[in-house]
């Protein structure tokens, strides 16, 4: 039996003479289906420090996306995209749903031309785009991405982002948004906002990068206190405190370079502030390719954070990670081994073997 909402929608379509199009058959939009298949076996604590290991588990980071585009005016191409999250991700903003919820990754409507590209919806912030790649690969995200005080934003909804065309070797991006950074869940509150920008300059085989980001996050609701009049029974507001807010600020400077004989290097330094806490981080990655075989070695570290000018004990952390991989007929098998250390704790050894391919 049809649900009333679905039946009502069908009646409305018939009444207005509108018929649904079968996408990809009789639609005049160009529609692309794309995705990544990614399966790996991972053990997050091979040495079982503190009896914390769960042993090897299967992680499924596969995802799928749909993109439709059509020219609206001359030099104005409209693009509509919806992309799922990783199958193994937890979508906290939608009630903790486990799985690849459609719309969890980049989902937007955009307009582009030789003047640049504007996207409205859910996309990466300009600074986080650089944090994510190339400076958190291979396996450095536990430090350089979501580790530490995390004073930067992430993939965010309620955002308008502009990417410029290239002016010679120079390009830039800028965005504004309203999220609280609650896992990028699209929760816009009255005082929540952020803005950011990045810039890149490339010449020969070297690219210099820089980014800055600032925002205000609402970390607590407005608190109100009432008393009751014993005679009338009326409730009276006697005190109200403003919503709790934290100001966030982050910057990043880095570079990426292709070197002779198949070698390459990338490095970045990141500074962050969240409320009255500050922390700096850095990341260095080297790689070597010999035909279809490649190797990456990366190191990232969070320096000790400071709160109100005082050092936070055991707040430093570091990760060293090596990855051996190959590219064959579009498939990428790989083996990754990493050591993660937080403060004075013992190092956790993380091993991962996986296979990825894009389509």
Short mmCIF file of C-alpha atoms in Angstrom, two decimals:
data_model
loop_
_atom_site.label_atom_id
_atom_site.label_comp_id
_atom_site.label_asym_id
_atom_site.label_seq_id
_atom_site.Cartn_x
_atom_site.Cartn_y
_atom_site.Cartn_z
CA UNK A 1 0.00 0.00 0.00
CA UNK A 2 1.41 3.41 -1.01
CA UNK A 3 2.25 5.90 1.69
CA UNK A 4 0.05 8.97 1.56
CA UNK A 5 3.03 11.23 0.86
CA UNK A 6 4.10 9.21 -2.18
CA UNK A 7 0.53 8.88 -3.47
CA UNK A 8 -0.06 12.60 -3.00
CA UNK A 9 3.09 13.44 -4.95
CA UNK A 10 2.02 11.16 -7.81
CA UNK A 11 -1.45 12.79 -7.98
CA UNK A 12 0.14 16.24 -8.02
CA UNK A 13 2.38 15.29 -10.95
CA UNK A 14 -0.57 13.98 -12.98
CA UNK A 15 -2.71 17.02 -12.18
CA UNK A 16 -0.02 19.42 -13.42
CA UNK A 17 0.76 17.38 -16.52
CA UNK A 18 4.35 16.81 -15.37
CA UNK A 19 5.91 13.39 -15.90
CA UNK A 20 9.11 12.23 -14.25
CA UNK A 21 12.15 11.78 -16.48
CA UNK A 22 14.17 8.62 -16.49
CA UNK A 23 17.63 9.97 -15.83
CA UNK A 24 20.16 9.03 -18.45
CA UNK A 25 17.53 7.96 -21.00
CA UNK A 26 15.29 10.89 -21.90
CA UNK A 27 16.87 13.63 -19.78
CA UNK A 28 18.77 16.35 -21.64
CA UNK A 29 21.12 16.78 -18.65
CA UNK A 30 24.50 15.07 -18.81
CA UNK A 31 24.56 12.65 -15.87
CA UNK A 32 27.68 11.01 -14.45
CA UNK A 33 27.82 8.19 -11.92
CA UNK A 34 31.17 7.86 -10.19
CA UNK A 35 32.66 6.42 -7.06
CA UNK A 36 35.46 4.62 -5.27
CA UNK A 37 35.57 1.00 -4.13
CA UNK A 38 37.88 0.73 -1.12
CA UNK A 39 38.23 -2.26 1.20
CA UNK A 40 40.98 -2.82 3.74
CA UNK A 41 41.98 -5.04 6.67
CA UNK A 42 43.25 -2.93 9.58
CA UNK A 43 44.52 -3.48 13.10
CA UNK A 44 44.79 -0.25 15.11
CA UNK A 45 46.97 -1.69 17.85
CA UNK A 46 49.07 -4.65 16.79
CA UNK A 47 51.13 -4.57 20.01
CA UNK A 48 47.94 -4.51 22.12
CA UNK A 49 49.14 -1.70 24.40
CA UNK A 50 46.91 -1.49 27.46
CA UNK A 51 44.79 -4.36 26.16
CA UNK A 52 43.20 -1.93 23.69
CA UNK A 53 43.41 -3.96 20.48
CA UNK A 54 40.25 -5.26 18.80
CA UNK A 55 42.29 -7.30 16.33
CA UNK A 56 41.93 -7.05 12.56
CA UNK A 57 38.68 -5.64 11.19
CA UNK A 58 37.37 -4.99 7.69
CA UNK A 59 36.93 -1.30 6.87
CA UNK A 60 34.79 -0.33 3.92
CA UNK A 61 35.43 3.20 2.67
CA UNK A 62 33.55 2.74 -0.60
CA UNK A 63 31.34 5.60 -1.79
CA UNK A 64 29.25 6.65 -4.79
CA UNK A 65 28.21 9.96 -6.31
CA UNK A 66 25.87 11.36 -8.94
CA UNK A 67 26.56 14.51 -10.94
CA UNK A 68 24.29 16.21 -13.50
CA UNK A 69 25.31 19.25 -15.51
CA UNK A 70 23.90 21.42 -18.26
CA UNK A 71 24.63 24.87 -19.68
CA UNK A 72 22.06 27.39 -18.43
CA UNK A 73 23.48 30.41 -20.24
CA UNK A 74 26.52 30.92 -22.40
CA UNK A 75 29.60 30.42 -20.21
CA UNK A 76 27.42 29.35 -17.23
CA UNK A 77 27.42 25.60 -16.62
CA UNK A 78 25.11 24.46 -13.81
CA UNK A 79 26.22 21.37 -11.89
CA UNK A 80 24.14 19.41 -9.36
CA UNK A 81 25.93 16.80 -7.27
CA UNK A 82 25.03 14.41 -4.46
CA UNK A 83 27.66 12.13 -2.97
CA UNK A 84 27.47 9.43 -0.31
CA UNK A 85 29.71 9.05 2.69
CA UNK A 86 31.95 6.07 3.36
CA UNK A 87 29.97 2.91 4.02
CA UNK A 88 31.69 2.52 7.41
CA UNK A 89 31.25 6.18 8.42
CA UNK A 90 28.87 7.22 11.17
CA UNK A 91 26.63 10.12 10.19
CA UNK A 92 26.30 11.81 13.58
CA UNK A 93 24.36 14.85 12.28
CA UNK A 94 21.57 12.56 11.09
CA UNK A 95 21.13 10.68 14.36
CA UNK A 96 24.23 8.48 14.28
CA UNK A 97 23.21 6.54 11.18
CA UNK A 98 25.92 4.07 10.23
CA UNK A 99 26.62 3.75 6.54
CA UNK A 100 27.08 5.70 3.33
CA UNK A 101 24.26 8.21 3.66
CA UNK A 102 23.63 10.12 0.43
CA UNK A 103 24.62 13.75 0.82
CA UNK A 104 27.24 13.13 3.52
CA UNK A 105 30.15 14.14 1.26
CA UNK A 106 30.28 16.94 -1.33
CA UNK A 107 26.66 17.74 -2.19
CA UNK A 108 25.88 21.06 -3.85
CA UNK A 109 24.56 23.10 -6.75
CA UNK A 110 27.23 25.04 -8.59
CA UNK A 111 27.80 27.39 -11.50
CA UNK A 112 31.04 27.54 -13.45
CA UNK A 113 32.64 29.12 -16.48
CA UNK A 114 35.94 30.65 -17.52
CA UNK A 115 35.32 33.17 -14.69
CA UNK A 116 35.60 30.48 -11.99
CA UNK A 117 33.37 28.12 -10.02
CA UNK A 118 30.74 28.85 -7.34
CA UNK A 119 29.32 26.01 -5.21
CA UNK A 120 26.47 26.35 -2.71
CA UNK A 121 25.83 23.53 -0.25
CA UNK A 122 28.15 21.02 1.42
CA UNK A 123 31.82 21.14 0.38
CA UNK A 124 35.32 21.22 1.84
CA UNK A 125 36.49 24.52 3.30
CA UNK A 126 39.46 26.02 1.41
CA UNK A 127 41.86 25.40 4.31
CA UNK A 128 40.68 21.87 5.07
CA UNK A 129 41.13 20.92 1.42
CA UNK A 130 44.88 21.39 1.95
CA UNK A 131 44.89 19.71 5.37
CA UNK A 132 43.22 16.67 3.84
CA UNK A 133 45.47 16.49 0.76
CA UNK A 134 48.37 16.22 0.40
CA UNK A 135 49.44 16.79 4.01
CA UNK A 136 47.46 14.03 5.80
CA UNK A 137 48.41 11.21 3.43
CA UNK A 138 49.53 8.49 4.03
CA UNK A 139 47.74 7.86 7.33
CA UNK A 140 48.69 11.12 9.09
CA UNK A 141 45.12 12.28 9.75
CA UNK A 142 45.23 11.17 13.40
CA UNK A 143 47.60 14.10 13.98
CA UNK A 144 47.35 16.65 11.20
CA UNK A 145 43.61 16.36 10.49
CA UNK A 146 41.35 15.43 13.43
CA UNK A 147 44.00 15.08 16.15
CA UNK A 148 44.87 17.82 18.62
CA UNK A 149 42.58 20.76 19.39
CA UNK A 150 41.08 20.77 15.83
CA UNK A 151 40.70 24.53 15.54
CA UNK A 152 39.97 24.23 11.82
CA UNK A 153 36.71 23.37 10.08
CA UNK A 154 36.03 20.37 7.85
CA UNK A 155 33.58 19.49 5.11
CA UNK A 156 30.74 21.89 5.94
CA UNK A 157 27.13 22.47 4.93
CA UNK A 158 25.54 25.96 4.83
CA UNK A 159 28.47 27.14 2.74
CA UNK A 160 29.10 29.28 -0.34
CA UNK A 161 32.50 28.70 -1.92
CA UNK A 162 34.21 30.38 -4.88
CA UNK A 163 37.23 28.94 -6.74
CA UNK A 164 39.05 31.20 -9.16
CA UNK A 165 40.40 30.24 -12.58
CA UNK A 166 44.17 30.09 -12.93
CA UNK A 167 45.98 33.35 -13.51
CA UNK A 168 49.22 31.99 -14.85
CA UNK A 169 50.42 29.84 -11.98
CA UNK A 170 48.22 31.53 -9.34
CA UNK A 171 44.77 30.51 -8.11
CA UNK A 172 42.69 31.08 -4.98
CA UNK A 173 39.49 30.01 -3.24
CA UNK A 174 37.28 31.64 -0.60
CA UNK A 175 34.17 30.58 1.30
CA UNK A 176 31.71 31.69 3.99
CA UNK A 177 29.35 29.51 6.04
CA UNK A 178 27.17 29.14 9.12
CA UNK A 179 27.94 25.70 10.64
CA UNK A 180 29.08 25.02 14.21
CA UNK A 181 31.55 22.37 12.97
CA UNK A 182 29.46 19.62 14.56
CA UNK A 183 30.91 17.05 12.13
CA UNK A 184 29.77 19.38 9.36
CA UNK A 185 26.17 18.51 10.11
CA UNK A 186 24.56 21.68 8.82
CA UNK A 187 23.45 22.97 12.24
CA UNK A 188 23.40 26.73 11.72
CA UNK A 189 22.77 28.75 14.86
CA UNK A 190 22.36 32.46 15.35
CA UNK A 191 25.97 33.25 16.23
CA UNK A 192 27.77 30.47 14.32
CA UNK A 193 29.80 31.50 11.28
CA UNK A 194 33.09 30.89 9.54
CA UNK A 195 35.07 32.14 6.59
CA UNK A 196 38.29 31.03 4.96
CA UNK A 197 40.52 31.31 1.93
CA UNK A 198 43.46 29.58 0.29
CA UNK A 199 45.96 30.45 -2.41
CA UNK A 200 48.30 28.39 -4.59
CA UNK A 201 51.18 29.41 -6.82
CA UNK A 202 52.84 26.89 -9.13
CA UNK A 203 55.95 27.21 -11.24
CA UNK A 204 58.06 24.52 -12.86
CA UNK A 205 57.40 21.50 -10.59
CA UNK A 206 56.84 23.34 -7.29
CA UNK A 207 53.54 24.51 -5.77
CA UNK A 208 53.42 26.86 -2.78
CA UNK A 209 50.22 26.85 -0.70
CA UNK A 210 48.73 28.98 2.04
CA UNK A 211 45.36 29.17 3.78
CA UNK A 212 43.61 30.97 6.62
CA UNK A 213 40.32 30.35 8.40
CA UNK A 214 38.32 32.00 11.18
CA UNK A 215 35.00 31.23 12.82
CA UNK A 216 32.76 31.35 15.86
CA UNK A 217 31.32 28.15 17.29
CA UNK A 218 28.38 27.99 19.69
CA UNK A 219 29.42 25.45 22.33
CA UNK A 220 26.54 25.85 24.79
CA UNK A 221 22.92 26.95 24.75
CA UNK A 222 21.49 30.09 26.33
CA UNK A 223 20.89 29.44 30.03
CA UNK A 224 17.74 30.87 31.62
CA UNK A 225 16.71 30.79 35.28
CA UNK A 226 13.12 31.32 36.48
CA UNK A 227 11.28 31.67 39.78
CA UNK A 228 7.59 31.09 40.47
CA UNK A 229 5.39 33.67 42.15
CA UNK A 230 3.79 31.80 45.04
CA UNK A 231 0.68 33.96 44.87
CA UNK A 232 -0.03 34.07 41.14
CA UNK A 233 1.80 30.94 40.06
CA UNK A 234 3.41 32.88 37.23
CA UNK A 235 6.92 32.01 36.04
CA UNK A 236 9.33 34.95 36.02
CA UNK A 237 12.70 35.16 34.30
CA UNK A 238 15.31 36.34 36.80
CA UNK A 239 18.54 35.60 34.96
CA UNK A 240 19.68 34.79 31.43
CA UNK A 241 23.20 34.11 30.26
CA UNK A 242 24.38 34.42 26.68
CA UNK A 243 25.15 31.35 24.58
CA UNK A 244 28.65 30.00 25.13
CA UNK A 245 30.90 30.64 22.15
CA UNK A 246 34.45 29.78 21.13
CA UNK A 247 36.38 31.68 18.52
CA UNK A 248 38.42 29.50 16.17
CA UNK A 249 41.35 30.47 13.99
CA UNK A 250 43.74 28.45 11.84
CA UNK A 251 46.42 29.02 9.22
CA UNK A 252 48.55 26.77 7.04
CA UNK A 253 51.63 27.29 4.89
CA UNK A 254 53.16 24.52 2.81
CA UNK A 255 54.60 23.34 -0.48
CA UNK A 256 54.67 20.34 -2.78
CA UNK A 257 57.48 19.55 -5.22
CA UNK A 258 58.28 16.93 -7.84
CA UNK A 259 61.96 16.00 -7.76
CA UNK A 260 64.11 14.19 -10.34
CA UNK A 261 64.25 10.38 -10.67
CA UNK A 262 60.69 9.79 -9.41
CA UNK A 263 61.08 11.45 -6.01
CA UNK A 264 58.72 14.02 -4.49
CA UNK A 265 58.27 15.92 -1.25
CA UNK A 266 55.52 17.88 0.52
CA UNK A 267 55.54 19.71 3.85
CA UNK A 268 53.26 22.05 5.80
CA UNK A 269 53.06 23.95 9.08
CA UNK A 270 49.69 24.61 10.73
CA UNK A 271 48.76 26.84 13.65
CA UNK A 272 45.38 26.69 15.41
CA UNK A 273 43.45 28.49 18.15
CA UNK A 274 40.22 27.34 19.77
CA UNK A 275 38.92 29.50 22.59
CA UNK A 276 41.91 30.14 24.86
CA UNK A 277 43.88 27.09 23.64
CA UNK A 278 46.56 27.15 20.93
CA UNK A 279 48.49 24.38 19.20
CA UNK A 280 50.91 24.11 16.28
CA UNK A 281 51.48 21.12 13.99
CA UNK A 282 53.66 20.12 11.06
CA UNK A 283 53.67 17.43 8.41
CA UNK A 284 56.38 16.11 6.04
CA UNK A 285 55.84 13.52 3.29
CA UNK A 286 58.32 12.02 0.87
CA UNK A 287 57.51 9.69 -2.02
CA UNK A 288 59.25 7.65 -4.69
CA UNK A 289 57.78 6.10 -7.83
CA UNK A 290 59.47 3.56 -10.08
CA UNK A 291 57.00 2.96 -12.89
CA UNK A 292 53.79 1.53 -11.36
CA UNK A 293 55.36 0.90 -7.92
CA UNK A 294 55.34 3.68 -5.33
CA UNK A 295 56.38 4.25 -1.73
CA UNK A 296 55.39 7.05 0.65
CA UNK A 297 56.88 7.90 4.02
CA UNK A 298 55.20 10.56 6.17
CA UNK A 299 55.69 12.10 9.60
CA UNK A 300 53.33 14.50 11.38
CA UNK A 301 53.43 15.96 14.87
CA UNK A 302 51.24 18.06 17.13
CA UNK A 303 53.35 20.20 19.44
CA UNK A 304 52.19 20.66 23.02
CA UNK A 305 49.11 22.83 23.30
CA UNK A 306 48.80 25.80 25.63
CA UNK A 307 45.69 26.91 27.50
CA UNK A 308 45.70 30.43 28.91
CA UNK A 309 49.47 30.50 28.48
CA UNK A 310 50.10 27.24 30.36
CA UNK A 311 51.35 24.06 28.69
CA UNK A 312 48.87 21.16 28.63
CA UNK A 313 50.53 17.97 29.87
CA UNK A 314 50.88 15.09 27.37
CA UNK A 315 49.07 17.09 24.68
CA UNK A 316 51.73 16.41 22.04
CA UNK A 317 51.38 13.55 19.57
CA UNK A 318 53.05 12.20 16.44
CA UNK A 319 52.55 9.64 13.70
CA UNK A 320 55.08 8.08 11.34
CA UNK A 321 53.63 6.11 8.45
CA UNK A 322 54.97 4.20 5.46
CA UNK A 323 52.93 2.97 2.51
CA UNK A 324 53.90 0.61 -0.32
CA UNK A 325 51.49 0.67 -3.28
CA UNK A 326 51.10 -0.21 -6.94
CA UNK A 327 48.90 0.96 -9.82
CA UNK A 328 47.74 -1.75 -12.23
CA UNK A 329 44.91 -1.41 -14.72
CA UNK A 330 43.22 1.18 -12.48
CA UNK A 331 43.53 -0.92 -9.30
CA UNK A 332 45.64 0.25 -6.35
CA UNK A 333 46.66 -2.45 -3.82
CA UNK A 334 48.63 -1.11 -0.85
CA UNK A 335 50.22 -1.95 2.49
CA UNK A 336 50.53 0.70 5.22
CA UNK A 337 52.29 0.50 8.60
CA UNK A 338 52.15 3.39 11.06
CA UNK A 339 53.27 4.21 14.59
CA UNK A 340 51.01 6.55 16.61
CA UNK A 341 52.19 8.11 19.88
CA UNK A 342 50.22 10.43 22.19
CA UNK A 343 52.04 12.18 25.02
CA UNK A 344 54.03 9.78 27.18
CA UNK A 345 51.95 6.73 26.24
CA UNK A 346 53.38 3.72 24.42
CA UNK A 347 53.32 3.78 20.63
CA UNK A 348 50.41 2.04 18.93
CA UNK A 349 51.36 0.15 15.76
CA UNK A 350 48.69 0.35 13.04
CA UNK A 351 48.76 -1.97 10.02
CA UNK A 352 46.49 -1.83 6.99
CA UNK A 353 46.32 -3.79 3.74
CA UNK A 354 43.77 -2.77 1.15
CA UNK A 355 42.60 -2.41 -2.41
CA UNK A 356 41.04 0.64 -4.08
CA UNK A 357 39.81 1.55 -7.53
CA UNK A 358 37.81 4.43 -8.90
CA UNK A 359 35.08 4.35 -11.52
#
